[in-house]
């Protein structure tokens, strides 16, 4: 049984790598480059106690995998399963362009925000449940459900399914002082996840702590993301989500998105704290130990 589960894990990983490599939706004709590079894929047990802890750490509305599954397939439908978490590293072409910026995102990042973060991410997030269905398993992407939401709070927006916290549960990395998520492919990434009744051996969590991959948190050095932020929304104390959100989705951001052929609804993003920093495309703790 374990051998079969191991084979299926490999099939899923290879399917996602192929999809990212071959999908036309992941290629910008304007940039002549992909939006994302080869993904990292890992698995968490749906019954991992950490998901229950998130109701305290994040909020009581944060769904557990059991709740996700039964909301989609009915009460009593859950009998165990896995959560598949996927890291999509942003391509070098887009990261390089954003490194040169100081006051806001590059044209390349603005294009990523609409055509990568929205169009392609939606596409691949729908593909994985369909692929699992072809293997005989039920699956759902929480962000594509009618109950998924982001609510305002005194400290900023809070969702009822956090892709970063799910990635942490799957052992893909740790948080950063700027509220990003540092993986083995760095912080300039996007994340998505799927809950399924496929049961496989979960991947181990190897980060030393919840922010173990962040140089500032772990060693008291760095802070490059603090100086990169154009609106001073990051400090040694953490991340001002409200100031960040106003900049990322404000009118100037919307105008810049439209000027580059993107959608005003999504804005142009920013990403300055994810580029020209030691954790941009790697885990900086690998060389700092």
CSV table of N, CA and C in Angstrom, one decimal, residues 20 36-40 86-90 120-121 124 188-192:
chain,number,residue,atom,x,y,z
A,20,UNK,N,3.3,22.8,-15.6
A,20,UNK,CA,4.0,24.1,-15.5
A,20,UNK,C,4.9,24.3,-16.7
A,36,UNK,N,6.3,31.1,-14.2
A,36,UNK,CA,6.8,30.3,-13.1
A,36,UNK,C,7.7,29.2,-13.6
A,37,UNK,N,8.7,28.9,-12.7
A,37,UNK,CA,9.6,27.8,-12.9
A,37,UNK,C,9.1,26.5,-12.3
A,38,UNK,N,9.9,25.5,-12.4
A,38,UNK,CA,9.5,24.1,-11.9
A,38,UNK,C,9.0,24.1,-10.5
A,39,UNK,N,7.8,23.6,-10.2
A,39,UNK,CA,7.3,23.6,-8.9
A,39,UNK,C,7.9,22.6,-7.9
A,40,UNK,N,7.7,22.9,-6.6
A,40,UNK,CA,8.0,22.0,-5.5
A,40,UNK,C,6.6,21.5,-5.0
A,86,UNK,N,1.6,23.2,-3.2
A,86,UNK,CA,2.5,23.4,-4.3
A,86,UNK,C,3.1,24.8,-4.3
A,87,UNK,N,4.4,24.8,-4.5
A,87,UNK,CA,5.2,26.1,-4.6
A,87,UNK,C,5.5,26.3,-6.1
A,88,UNK,N,5.1,27.5,-6.5
A,88,UNK,CA,5.4,27.9,-7.9
A,88,UNK,C,6.5,29.1,-7.8
A,89,UNK,N,7.7,28.8,-8.1
A,89,UNK,CA,8.8,29.9,-8.1
A,89,UNK,C,8.6,30.8,-9.2
A,90,UNK,N,8.6,32.1,-8.9
A,90,UNK,CA,8.5,33.1,-10.0
A,90,UNK,C,9.8,33.1,-10.9
A,120,UNK,N,-3.2,32.0,-14.7
A,120,UNK,CA,-2.5,30.6,-14.7
A,120,UNK,C,-2.7,29.9,-13.4
A,121,UNK,N,-2.6,30.6,-12.3
A,121,UNK,CA,-2.8,30.0,-11.0
A,121,UNK,C,-4.2,29.4,-10.9
A,124,UNK,N,-4.1,26.1,-13.1
A,124,UNK,CA,-3.4,24.9,-12.6
A,124,UNK,C,-4.1,24.4,-11.3
A,188,UNK,N,10.2,34.4,-3.5
A,188,UNK,CA,9.5,35.0,-4.7
A,188,UNK,C,8.8,33.8,-5.3
A,189,UNK,N,7.6,33.5,-4.7
A,189,UNK,CA,6.9,32.3,-5.1
A,189,UNK,C,5.4,32.6,-5.1
A,190,UNK,N,4.6,31.6,-5.6
A,190,UNK,CA,3.2,31.6,-5.3
A,190,UNK,C,2.8,30.2,-4.8
A,191,UNK,N,1.7,30.1,-4.1
A,191,UNK,CA,1.3,28.8,-3.5
A,191,UNK,C,-0.1,28.5,-3.8
A,192,UNK,N,-0.4,27.2,-3.9
A,192,UNK,CA,-1.8,26.7,-3.9
A,192,UNK,C,-1.8,25.4,-3.3
